[in-house]
Amino acid sequence: MVQKRKGTVAKAKPEVPAEPKRRGRPRAYEPDVALGQVLAVFRRDGYAATSLDDLSAVTGMNRPSLYGAFGDKRALYIKSYQRYREDYTAPMVDIFKADIDIRERLRRFFEVALDIYLSGEQPRGCFTVMTVASDAIADPEIRALVHQGFADVDDAFGWCFRTAVKRGELPAATDIAVLSQMASATLYSLAVRARAGVPRTELQAIANGAVSILCRAVA
Amino acid sequence: MVQKRKGTVAKAKPEVPAEPKRRGRPRAYEPDVALGQVLAVFRRDGYAATSLDDLSAVTGMNRPSLYGAFGDKRALYIKSYQRYREDYTAPMVDIFKADIDIRERLRRFFEVALDIYLSGEQPRGCFTVMTVASDAIADPEIRALVHQGFADVDDAFGWCFRTAVKRGELPAATDIAVLSQMASATLYSLAVRARAGVPRTELQAIANGAVSILCRAVA
DNA sequence: TCTTTTTTGTACCATTTCGCATTAAATCCC
DNA sequence: GGGATTTAATGCGAAATGGTACAAAAAAGA
């Protein structure tokens, strides 16, 4: 039971942006928390291997509540995917804001990625890769999300390399598109190897090697 | 019905290495063919989303026959994985034997990979990546196969770069391990994007870009 | 022809899965 | 307090799933 404040000083403190004093029986769960738990299971087992009972168990919600709150399994997966993306854009934005050179920026980028991929007791990898590798990729809406994910990552790296060129860290003739896709490739490779159980030190070595190749001066 | 020769000139021509005139009712299927069909379904839908009924349907074998021939679903998956690896080592070996420079060798490597990843009416991607991204990766034996797959690919690229150094195409100081892992990363990236529906021309551009980065002379 | 051997094909079982219908509970508004 | 409203909880039902038992079929060998 989570009850937050009981109608004492309600007026002065809005807390959450909108809490319009709902009418009926109060929810026994926090939608955000539940979705986070759902995401964790999807990340562990993938789309097909996850049953609604699994999600019911992990959230403590029974199936009808789950259904009422989020919709069917497909809707739950899509919401989980969006949640995943939201969760991990914040730490990435920090890296963009930092006044650092391209090597350090890439290093931090891969470091955060490894945090994500290795989270949990068992390494989870990347939700996007898991989605692509599942039968869920046959779904047009999900495929569109994945494509957006690709583009966002490519663009993020593109910004990094473009900024590096502006700062004079890389030559003007740098092929930004190619480097970005190579950096993205490194990311997917880390995701795959991480989920397969490759230890973090080894993954860091791969990331470091990638940085040195991607940032070395051309002849 | 496939019957090959009936006891006419059996002695002179062994055809298949061992066909010891089996005793009971003849099989109504060709194990190799069936396993190929099983592989195709696993590649399309992944481990969890594939049911024994699906496999029964595609092979034309009923479930008990399937079970008797290959074992349970897990055994079927492992055998499919091994079959996948076997199927695609031959074309790779050809690339090793060819007397070509590193750029051409990598180009062909990625070309064959794209043939694999884009095979079928719907792009299938890489079995290894699909396995990693599924819940099957929790299985130690399957995980061992995946790790072997990683190592084999890294080693194959390693041989390519080592040979290139020997041939004077790359400087002696080349970090072969790093380049190999980058090439592997490119491969996984192609696999992921291919399965997500990225068109071949775009994938080829990525591959070409990777080749130019991996083979450019250092400063 | 009759037995033995191997596979096929049908049927079955226990469990899981998804989805929904219905009832019980908890809160707000009057 | 009484109705309205929203959610929780139980449970049903139809279909799918993995796996197996058992009898029929098709071949070889005696």
Short mmCIF file of C-alpha atoms (C1' of nucleotides) in Angstrom, two decimals:
data_model
loop_
_atom_site.label_atom_id
_atom_site.label_comp_id
_atom_site.label_asym_id
_atom_site.label_seq_id
_atom_site.Cartn_x
_atom_site.Cartn_y
_atom_site.Cartn_z
CA MET A 1 0.00 0.00 0.00
CA VAL A 2 1.55 3.25 -1.13
CA GLN A 3 -0.91 6.00 -0.14
CA LYS A 4 0.65 9.42 -0.53
CA ARG A 5 -0.70 12.16 1.77
CA LYS A 6 -4.34 12.08 2.80
CA GLY A 7 -6.21 15.21 1.88
CA THR A 8 -4.37 17.37 4.40
CA VAL A 9 -2.50 20.09 2.51
CA ALA A 10 -3.64 19.15 -0.93
CA LYS A 11 -3.94 22.61 -2.40
CA ALA A 12 -0.42 23.85 -1.94
CA LYS A 13 1.45 20.90 -3.37
CA PRO A 14 0.48 19.45 -6.76
CA GLU A 15 3.27 16.81 -6.57
CA VAL A 16 2.56 14.98 -9.77
CA PRO A 17 1.40 17.33 -12.59
CA ALA A 18 -2.12 15.97 -12.77
CA GLU A 19 -3.90 14.03 -10.08
CA PRO A 20 -7.56 15.01 -10.64
CA LYS A 21 -8.92 13.14 -7.64
CA ARG A 22 -10.15 10.03 -9.40
CA ARG A 23 -13.62 8.81 -8.73
CA GLY A 24 -13.82 5.06 -8.08
CA ARG A 25 -11.69 2.50 -6.36
CA PRO A 26 -8.06 3.58 -6.28
CA ARG A 27 -5.47 1.66 -8.25
CA ALA A 28 -3.41 -0.78 -6.27
CA TYR A 29 -0.41 -0.22 -8.51
CA GLU A 30 1.64 2.59 -9.97
CA PRO A 31 1.36 2.44 -13.76
CA ASP A 32 4.92 3.68 -14.23
CA VAL A 33 6.31 1.13 -11.84
CA ALA A 34 4.30 -1.67 -13.41
CA LEU A 35 5.45 -0.74 -16.90
CA GLY A 36 9.03 -0.76 -15.69
CA GLN A 37 8.56 -4.27 -14.36
CA VAL A 38 6.93 -5.35 -17.60
CA LEU A 39 9.86 -3.92 -19.52
CA ALA A 40 12.28 -5.88 -17.38
CA VAL A 41 10.59 -9.16 -18.22
CA PHE A 42 10.36 -8.38 -21.93
CA ARG A 43 14.03 -7.51 -21.91
CA ARG A 44 14.87 -10.77 -20.23
CA ASP A 45 12.74 -13.20 -22.22
CA GLY A 46 11.79 -11.43 -25.43
CA TYR A 47 8.35 -10.93 -26.89
CA ALA A 48 7.21 -14.44 -27.70
CA ALA A 49 8.56 -16.13 -24.59
CA THR A 50 6.82 -13.69 -22.29
CA SER A 51 3.29 -14.59 -21.25
CA LEU A 52 0.68 -12.35 -19.73
CA ASP A 53 0.89 -14.52 -16.66
CA ASP A 54 4.57 -13.66 -16.35
CA LEU A 55 3.72 -9.99 -16.55
CA SER A 56 0.85 -10.44 -14.13
CA ALA A 57 3.20 -12.12 -11.67
CA VAL A 58 5.95 -9.52 -11.88
CA THR A 59 3.61 -6.55 -11.57
CA GLY A 60 1.32 -8.09 -8.98
CA MET A 61 -1.58 -7.04 -11.19
CA ASN A 62 -3.96 -9.71 -12.32
CA ARG A 63 -4.50 -10.14 -16.00
CA PRO A 64 -7.72 -8.16 -16.37
CA SER A 65 -6.14 -5.18 -14.62
CA LEU A 66 -3.11 -5.45 -16.85
CA TYR A 67 -5.35 -5.60 -19.82
CA GLY A 68 -7.41 -2.66 -18.71
CA ALA A 69 -4.40 -0.53 -17.92
CA PHE A 70 -2.22 -1.15 -20.95
CA GLY A 71 -4.16 -3.23 -23.49
CA ASP A 72 -3.10 -6.55 -24.94
CA LYS A 73 0.34 -8.05 -25.13
CA ARG A 74 1.29 -6.19 -28.27
CA ALA A 75 0.28 -2.82 -26.78
CA LEU A 76 2.23 -3.67 -23.66
CA TYR A 77 5.28 -4.42 -25.73
CA ILE A 78 5.05 -1.19 -27.66
CA LYS A 79 4.61 0.82 -24.46
CA SER A 80 7.58 -1.02 -22.98
CA TYR A 81 9.67 -0.16 -25.99
CA GLN A 82 8.76 3.51 -25.72
CA ARG A 83 9.51 3.43 -22.04
CA TYR A 84 12.90 1.87 -22.78
CA ARG A 85 13.74 4.62 -25.19
CA GLU A 86 12.64 7.31 -22.75
CA ASP A 87 14.58 5.80 -19.88
CA TYR A 88 17.84 5.94 -21.72
CA THR A 89 17.69 9.20 -23.61
CA ALA A 90 18.38 11.27 -20.49
CA PRO A 91 21.87 9.88 -19.77
CA MET A 92 22.69 10.19 -23.45
CA VAL A 93 21.65 13.83 -23.52
CA ASP A 94 24.10 14.52 -20.69
CA ILE A 95 26.88 13.29 -22.92
CA PHE A 96 25.83 15.69 -25.64
CA LYS A 97 25.83 18.64 -23.31
CA ALA A 98 29.30 17.95 -21.97
CA ASP A 99 32.19 20.01 -23.33
CA ILE A 100 34.48 17.12 -24.22
CA ASP A 101 36.37 15.90 -27.25
CA ILE A 102 35.16 13.19 -29.59
CA ARG A 103 37.17 10.39 -28.00
CA GLU A 104 35.85 11.11 -24.54
CA ARG A 105 32.35 11.58 -25.89
CA LEU A 106 32.36 8.21 -27.63
CA ARG A 107 33.93 6.58 -24.63
CA ARG A 108 31.13 7.84 -22.39
CA PHE A 109 28.55 6.89 -24.97
CA PHE A 110 29.69 3.28 -25.02
CA GLU A 111 30.05 3.26 -21.27
CA VAL A 112 26.40 4.25 -20.79
CA ALA A 113 25.40 1.71 -23.39
CA LEU A 114 27.18 -1.01 -21.46
CA ASP A 115 25.41 0.06 -18.30
CA ILE A 116 22.14 -0.47 -20.12
CA TYR A 117 23.09 -3.72 -21.79
CA LEU A 118 24.54 -5.24 -18.65
CA SER A 119 21.81 -4.09 -16.28
CA GLY A 120 20.18 -6.70 -14.10
CA GLU A 121 21.74 -9.84 -12.76
CA GLN A 122 21.72 -11.38 -16.22
CA PRO A 123 22.89 -9.15 -19.07
CA ARG A 124 19.91 -7.96 -21.07
CA GLY A 125 21.33 -6.47 -24.25
CA CYS A 126 19.46 -3.95 -26.35
CA PHE A 127 15.69 -3.91 -26.64
CA THR A 128 15.89 -2.80 -30.25
CA VAL A 129 18.08 -5.73 -31.22
CA MET A 130 15.83 -8.12 -29.33
CA THR A 131 12.82 -6.74 -31.11
CA VAL A 132 14.42 -7.06 -34.52
CA ALA A 133 15.47 -10.61 -33.80
CA SER A 134 11.96 -11.63 -32.75
CA ASP A 135 8.84 -12.28 -34.74
CA ALA A 136 7.58 -8.91 -33.53
CA ILE A 137 9.56 -7.33 -36.36
CA ALA A 138 6.83 -8.55 -38.72
CA ASP A 139 4.54 -5.93 -37.19
CA PRO A 140 4.66 -2.71 -39.23
CA GLU A 141 4.16 -0.40 -36.27
CA ILE A 142 6.90 -2.09 -34.28
CA ARG A 143 9.15 -2.08 -37.32
CA ALA A 144 8.61 1.66 -37.63
CA LEU A 145 9.70 2.12 -34.01
CA VAL A 146 12.83 0.12 -34.71
CA HIS A 147 13.66 2.18 -37.77
CA GLN A 148 13.24 5.30 -35.71
CA GLY A 149 15.61 3.78 -33.18
CA PHE A 150 18.22 3.15 -35.86
CA ALA A 151 17.91 6.68 -37.15
CA ASP A 152 18.13 8.23 -33.69
CA VAL A 153 21.32 6.37 -32.86
CA ASP A 154 22.89 7.17 -36.23
CA ASP A 155 21.92 10.80 -35.79
CA ALA A 156 23.32 10.92 -32.29
CA PHE A 157 26.68 9.67 -33.48
CA GLY A 158 26.41 11.95 -36.48
CA TRP A 159 26.09 14.91 -34.17
CA CYS A 160 29.16 13.76 -32.26
CA PHE A 161 31.35 13.50 -35.35
CA ARG A 162 30.02 16.70 -36.86
CA THR A 163 30.81 18.54 -33.66
CA ALA A 164 34.26 16.99 -33.61
CA VAL A 165 34.92 18.28 -37.11
CA LYS A 166 33.75 21.74 -36.09
CA ARG A 167 36.04 21.64 -33.10
CA GLY A 168 38.92 20.69 -35.33
CA GLU A 169 39.37 17.26 -33.76
CA LEU A 170 38.72 15.51 -37.04
CA PRO A 171 39.58 16.61 -40.58
CA ALA A 172 36.94 18.42 -42.59
CA ALA A 173 36.88 15.62 -45.15
CA THR A 174 35.63 13.15 -42.56
CA ASP A 175 32.84 10.94 -43.85
CA ILE A 176 30.43 11.50 -41.02
CA ALA A 177 27.74 9.12 -42.25
CA VAL A 178 30.15 6.21 -42.50
CA LEU A 179 31.71 6.82 -39.11
CA SER A 180 28.27 7.13 -37.54
CA GLN A 181 27.15 3.82 -38.95
CA MET A 182 30.36 2.20 -37.77
CA ALA A 183 29.78 3.58 -34.31
CA SER A 184 26.22 2.27 -34.40
CA ALA A 185 27.54 -1.08 -35.52
CA THR A 186 29.87 -1.11 -32.53
CA LEU A 187 26.87 -0.45 -30.33
CA TYR A 188 24.88 -3.37 -31.72
CA SER A 189 27.90 -5.58 -31.48
CA LEU A 190 28.30 -4.66 -27.82
CA ALA A 191 24.63 -5.35 -27.25
CA VAL A 192 24.82 -8.78 -28.83
CA ARG A 193 28.00 -9.82 -27.10
CA ALA A 194 26.84 -8.42 -23.78
CA ARG A 195 23.67 -10.46 -23.83
CA ALA A 196 25.65 -13.54 -24.74
CA GLY A 197 27.60 -13.13 -21.52
CA VAL A 198 30.85 -11.58 -22.69
CA PRO A 199 32.39 -9.89 -19.62
CA ARG A 200 32.42 -6.14 -19.32
CA THR A 201 36.18 -5.75 -19.48
CA GLU A 202 36.21 -7.46 -22.84
CA LEU A 203 33.38 -5.28 -24.07
CA GLN A 204 35.20 -2.17 -22.90
CA ALA A 205 38.25 -3.28 -24.84
CA ILE A 206 36.11 -3.56 -27.97
CA ALA A 207 34.66 -0.12 -27.34
CA ASN A 208 38.10 1.39 -26.79
CA GLY A 209 39.39 -0.21 -29.95
CA ALA A 210 36.45 1.16 -31.88
CA VAL A 211 37.08 4.65 -30.56
CA SER A 212 40.72 4.51 -31.63
CA ILE A 213 39.80 3.37 -35.13
CA LEU A 214 36.95 5.82 -35.56
CA CYS A 215 38.97 8.80 -34.35
CA ARG A 216 42.35 8.14 -35.88
CA ALA A 217 43.62 10.70 -38.34
CA VAL A 218 43.44 9.80 -42.00
CA ALA A 219 46.60 9.53 -44.05
CA MET B 1 8.33 -40.58 -52.58
CA VAL B 2 11.98 -40.31 -53.39
CA GLN B 3 13.27 -43.89 -53.81
CA LYS B 4 16.79 -43.97 -55.20
CA ARG B 5 17.83 -47.09 -57.19
CA LYS B 6 16.36 -50.46 -56.28
CA GLY B 7 18.90 -53.16 -55.58
CA THR B 8 20.11 -53.40 -59.20
CA VAL B 9 23.81 -52.54 -59.29
CA ALA B 10 24.21 -51.81 -55.65
CA LYS B 11 27.76 -53.02 -55.23
CA ALA B 12 29.51 -50.75 -57.70
CA LYS B 13 28.05 -47.40 -56.63
CA PRO B 14 27.85 -46.47 -52.97
CA GLU B 15 26.27 -43.07 -53.80
CA VAL B 16 25.70 -41.91 -50.26
CA PRO B 17 28.49 -43.09 -47.91
CA ALA B 18 26.29 -45.35 -45.84
CA GLU B 19 22.89 -46.71 -46.73
CA PRO B 20 22.89 -50.07 -44.96
CA LYS B 21 19.52 -51.21 -46.30
CA ARG B 22 17.43 -50.25 -43.33
CA ARG B 23 15.12 -52.79 -41.87
CA GLY B 24 11.67 -51.43 -41.13
CA ARG B 25 9.28 -49.07 -42.82
CA PRO B 26 11.16 -46.53 -44.91
CA ARG B 27 11.16 -42.90 -43.92
CA ALA B 28 8.76 -40.68 -45.79
CA TYR B 29 11.12 -37.71 -45.50
CA GLU B 30 14.73 -36.79 -46.06
CA PRO B 31 16.25 -35.78 -42.71
CA ASP B 32 18.51 -33.19 -44.34
CA VAL B 33 15.64 -31.63 -46.22
CA ALA B 34 13.44 -31.59 -43.15
CA LEU B 35 16.12 -29.97 -41.04
CA GLY B 36 16.54 -27.32 -43.67
CA GLN B 37 12.84 -26.57 -43.51
CA VAL B 38 12.96 -26.48 -39.74
CA LEU B 39 15.86 -24.05 -39.91
CA ALA B 40 13.90 -21.79 -42.21
CA VAL B 41 11.03 -21.51 -39.75
CA PHE B 42 13.32 -20.94 -36.77
CA ARG B 43 15.07 -18.21 -38.73
CA ARG B 44 11.77 -16.57 -39.53
CA ASP B 45 10.05 -16.70 -36.15
CA GLY B 46 12.74 -17.34 -33.57
CA TYR B 47 12.87 -20.02 -30.92
CA ALA B 48 9.94 -19.20 -28.69
CA ALA B 49 7.50 -18.21 -31.41
CA THR B 50 8.01 -21.44 -33.30
CA SER B 51 5.73 -24.28 -32.28
CA LEU B 52 6.21 -27.95 -32.98
CA ASP B 53 3.03 -27.74 -35.02
CA ASP B 54 4.70 -25.14 -37.23
CA LEU B 55 7.65 -27.44 -37.74
CA SER B 56 5.36 -30.38 -38.32
CA ALA B 57 3.50 -28.42 -40.95
CA VAL B 58 6.56 -27.21 -42.83
CA THR B 59 8.27 -30.58 -42.91
CA GLY B 60 5.17 -32.61 -43.56
CA MET B 61 6.26 -34.84 -40.69
CA ASN B 62 3.87 -35.34 -37.83
CA ARG B 63 5.04 -34.47 -34.36
CA PRO B 64 6.00 -37.95 -33.18
CA SER B 65 8.15 -38.46 -36.28
CA LEU B 66 9.77 -35.12 -35.72
CA TYR B 67 10.41 -36.04 -32.16
CA GLY B 68 11.81 -39.44 -33.06
CA ALA B 69 14.09 -38.05 -35.73
CA PHE B 70 15.56 -35.03 -34.01
CA GLY B 71 14.45 -35.00 -30.38
CA ASP B 72 12.58 -32.25 -28.61
CA LYS B 73 12.30 -28.62 -29.57
CA ARG B 74 15.55 -27.64 -27.97
CA ALA B 75 17.46 -30.40 -29.75
CA LEU B 76 15.84 -29.35 -32.99
CA TYR B 77 16.98 -25.82 -32.45
CA ILE B 78 20.54 -26.83 -31.70
CA LYS B 79 20.66 -29.05 -34.77
CA SER B 80 19.24 -26.21 -36.84
CA TYR B 81 21.91 -23.90 -35.55
CA GLN B 82 24.65 -26.35 -36.45
CA ARG B 83 23.11 -26.80 -39.84
CA TYR B 84 23.07 -23.05 -40.33
CA ARG B 85 26.74 -22.80 -39.51
CA GLU B 86 27.59 -25.67 -41.86
CA ASP B 87 25.54 -24.25 -44.69
CA TYR B 88 27.40 -21.00 -44.71
CA THR B 89 30.98 -21.98 -44.03
CA ALA B 90 31.50 -23.26 -47.57
CA PRO B 91 30.97 -19.94 -49.38
CA MET B 92 33.14 -18.25 -46.77
CA VAL B 93 35.97 -20.71 -47.33
CA ASP B 94 35.93 -19.82 -51.02
CA ILE B 95 36.68 -16.24 -50.07
CA PHE B 96 39.65 -17.35 -48.02
CA LYS B 97 41.09 -19.36 -50.86
CA ALA B 98 40.85 -16.55 -53.40
CA ASP B 99 44.02 -14.62 -54.20
CA ILE B 100 42.63 -11.12 -53.66
CA ASP B 101 43.50 -8.07 -51.61
CA ILE B 102 41.95 -7.18 -48.28
CA ARG B 103 39.42 -4.74 -49.70
CA GLU B 104 38.07 -7.23 -52.18
CA ARG B 105 38.11 -9.98 -49.60
CA LEU B 106 36.07 -7.96 -47.13
CA ARG B 107 33.76 -6.83 -49.88
CA ARG B 108 33.00 -10.42 -50.83
CA PHE B 109 32.67 -11.39 -47.20
CA PHE B 110 29.97 -8.83 -46.59
CA GLU B 111 28.33 -9.67 -49.88
CA VAL B 112 27.93 -13.31 -48.92
CA ALA B 113 26.69 -12.25 -45.51
CA LEU B 114 24.01 -10.11 -47.11
CA ASP B 115 22.97 -13.06 -49.26
CA ILE B 116 22.44 -15.02 -46.08
CA TYR B 117 20.74 -12.27 -44.14
CA LEU B 118 18.41 -11.34 -46.97
CA SER B 119 17.54 -14.88 -48.04
CA GLY B 120 13.88 -15.76 -48.31
CA GLU B 121 11.06 -13.47 -49.22
CA GLN B 122 11.34 -11.75 -45.88
CA PRO B 123 14.84 -10.87 -44.69
CA ARG B 124 15.92 -13.29 -41.99
CA GLY B 125 19.03 -11.79 -40.46
CA CYS B 126 21.59 -13.84 -38.60
CA PHE B 127 20.73 -16.96 -36.64
CA THR B 128 23.37 -16.19 -34.05
CA VAL B 129 21.95 -12.75 -33.36
CA MET B 130 18.44 -14.17 -33.18
CA THR B 131 19.59 -16.80 -30.73
CA VAL B 132 21.33 -14.26 -28.53
CA ALA B 133 18.28 -12.03 -28.52
CA SER B 134 15.96 -14.84 -27.49
CA ASP B 135 15.46 -16.60 -24.20
CA ALA B 136 17.41 -19.51 -25.66
CA ILE B 137 20.59 -17.68 -24.67
CA ALA B 138 19.89 -18.72 -21.08
CA ASP B 139 20.76 -22.27 -22.09
CA PRO B 140 24.46 -22.97 -21.41
CA GLU B 141 24.92 -25.32 -24.35
CA ILE B 142 23.35 -22.87 -26.77
CA ARG B 143 25.36 -20.05 -25.28
CA ALA B 144 28.51 -22.06 -25.90
CA LEU B 145 27.55 -22.44 -29.55
CA VAL B 146 27.05 -18.70 -29.80
CA HIS B 147 30.41 -17.97 -28.27
CA GLN B 148 31.99 -20.35 -30.73
CA GLY B 149 30.21 -18.46 -33.47
CA PHE B 150 31.63 -15.15 -32.25
CA ALA B 151 35.11 -16.58 -32.09
CA ASP B 152 34.90 -18.12 -35.53
CA VAL B 153 33.84 -14.87 -37.14
CA ASP B 154 36.47 -12.87 -35.28
CA ASP B 155 39.08 -15.42 -36.30
CA ALA B 156 37.99 -15.36 -39.92
CA PHE B 157 38.39 -11.60 -40.08
CA GLY B 158 41.62 -11.91 -38.14
CA TRP B 159 42.99 -14.20 -40.81
CA CYS B 160 41.99 -11.70 -43.47
CA PHE B 161 43.78 -8.80 -41.81
CA ARG B 162 46.82 -10.87 -40.92
CA THR B 163 47.12 -11.98 -44.50
CA ALA B 164 46.74 -8.39 -45.66
CA VAL B 165 49.64 -7.35 -43.42
CA LYS B 166 51.76 -10.18 -44.79
CA ARG B 167 50.94 -9.10 -48.30
CA GLY B 168 51.97 -5.57 -47.50
CA GLU B 169 48.48 -4.14 -47.97
CA LEU B 170 48.33 -2.93 -44.41
CA PRO B 171 51.13 -1.63 -42.16
CA ALA B 172 52.84 -4.06 -39.82
CA ALA B 173 51.63 -2.09 -36.80
CA THR B 174 48.00 -2.83 -37.65
CA ASP B 175 45.94 -3.84 -34.62
CA ILE B 176 44.44 -6.98 -36.07
CA ALA B 177 42.25 -7.81 -33.08
CA VAL B 178 40.56 -4.42 -33.10
CA LEU B 179 39.98 -4.41 -36.83
CA SER B 180 38.54 -7.92 -36.65
CA GLN B 181 36.09 -6.97 -33.96
CA MET B 182 35.07 -3.91 -35.93
CA ALA B 183 34.48 -6.05 -38.98
CA SER B 184 32.43 -8.46 -36.86
CA ALA B 185 30.47 -5.52 -35.52
CA THR B 186 29.73 -4.46 -39.07
CA LEU B 187 28.45 -7.94 -39.73
CA TYR B 188 26.07 -7.90 -36.77
CA SER B 189 24.92 -4.45 -37.71
CA LEU B 190 24.14 -5.63 -41.22
CA ALA B 191 22.28 -8.60 -39.80
CA VAL B 192 20.15 -6.45 -37.53
CA ARG B 193 19.35 -3.83 -40.13
CA ALA B 194 18.70 -6.43 -42.79
CA ARG B 195 16.13 -8.20 -40.67
CA ALA B 196 14.50 -4.88 -39.88
CA GLY B 197 13.90 -4.38 -43.58
CA VAL B 198 16.64 -1.97 -44.58
CA PRO B 199 17.09 -2.35 -48.35
CA ARG B 200 20.13 -4.09 -49.76
CA THR B 201 21.58 -1.04 -51.47
CA GLU B 202 21.69 0.77 -48.17
CA LEU B 203 23.30 -2.22 -46.49
CA GLN B 204 25.89 -2.40 -49.24
CA ALA B 205 26.70 1.24 -48.68
CA ILE B 206 27.30 0.52 -45.02
CA ALA B 207 29.51 -2.42 -45.92
CA ASN B 208 31.50 -0.34 -48.40
CA GLY B 209 31.94 2.42 -45.86
CA ALA B 210 33.17 -0.09 -43.32
CA VAL B 211 35.69 -1.49 -45.78
CA SER B 212 37.07 1.96 -46.48
CA ILE B 213 37.46 2.73 -42.79
CA LEU B 214 38.94 -0.64 -41.89
CA CYS B 215 41.46 -0.59 -44.73
CA ARG B 216 42.54 3.03 -44.80
CA ALA B 217 46.20 3.68 -44.10
CA VAL B 218 47.09 5.10 -40.71
CA ALA B 219 48.68 8.53 -40.42
"C1'" DT C 1 3.75 -66.62 -45.21
"C1'" DC C 2 5.02 -65.08 -40.85
"C1'" DT C 3 7.90 -62.56 -37.75
"C1'" DT C 4 10.68 -58.60 -36.75
"C1'" DT C 5 11.76 -53.96 -37.23
"C1'" DT C 6 11.07 -49.25 -38.09
"C1'" DT C 7 8.22 -45.52 -39.16
"C1'" DT C 8 3.70 -43.35 -39.69
"C1'" DG C 9 -0.64 -41.49 -38.18
"C1'" DT C 10 -4.24 -40.82 -34.87
"C1'" DA C 11 -5.53 -39.75 -30.59
"C1'" DC C 12 -4.87 -38.28 -26.14
"C1'" DC C 13 -3.22 -35.74 -21.86
"C1'" DA C 14 -1.75 -32.09 -18.92
"C1'" DT C 15 -0.52 -27.54 -19.06
"C1'" DT C 16 -0.31 -22.99 -20.69
"C1'" DT C 17 -2.15 -19.12 -22.92
"C1'" DC C 18 -5.13 -15.30 -24.15
"C1'" DG C 19 -9.11 -13.07 -23.56
"C1'" DC C 20 -13.38 -11.83 -21.32
"C1'" DA C 21 -17.54 -12.02 -18.29
"C1'" DT C 22 -18.94 -11.44 -13.83
"C1'" DT C 23 -18.75 -10.40 -9.13
"C1'" DA C 24 -16.68 -8.11 -5.15
"C1'" DA C 25 -14.34 -4.13 -3.23
"C1'" DA C 26 -13.10 0.66 -2.48
"C1'" DT C 27 -13.61 5.33 -3.19
"C1'" DC C 28 -16.19 9.84 -4.50
"C1'" DC C 29 -20.39 12.67 -4.92
"C1'" DC C 30 -24.84 13.79 -3.33
"C1'" DG D 1 -25.94 6.79 4.41
"C1'" DG D 2 -26.95 5.65 -0.65
"C1'" DG D 3 -25.92 5.56 -5.41
"C1'" DA D 4 -22.35 6.12 -8.95
"C1'" DT D 5 -17.94 4.94 -10.56
"C1'" DT D 6 -13.73 2.80 -11.04
"C1'" DT D 7 -10.80 -0.91 -10.04
"C1'" DA D 8 -9.64 -5.65 -8.14
"C1'" DA D 9 -10.30 -10.47 -8.11
"C1'" DT D 10 -12.16 -14.80 -9.40
"C1'" DG D 11 -12.97 -17.82 -12.72
"C1'" DC D 12 -14.63 -19.53 -17.16
"C1'" DG D 13 -13.77 -21.14 -21.90
"C1'" DA D 14 -11.72 -21.97 -26.16
"C1'" DA D 15 -7.53 -22.65 -28.36
"C1'" DA D 16 -2.71 -23.79 -28.55
"C1'" DT D 17 1.28 -26.19 -26.88
"C1'" DG D 18 4.76 -29.85 -25.79
"C1'" DG D 19 4.98 -34.38 -25.30
"C1'" DT D 20 3.59 -39.32 -25.54
"C1'" DA D 21 0.92 -43.84 -26.05
"C1'" DC D 22 -0.69 -46.94 -29.19
"C1'" DA D 23 -2.18 -49.10 -33.21
"C1'" DA D 24 -1.66 -49.40 -38.28
"C1'" DA D 25 1.52 -49.58 -42.20
"C1'" DA D 26 5.54 -50.80 -44.84
"C1'" DA D 27 9.62 -52.78 -45.46
"C1'" DA D 28 13.45 -56.75 -44.62
"C1'" DG D 29 14.59 -61.39 -43.19
"C1'" DA D 30 13.59 -66.19 -42.23
#
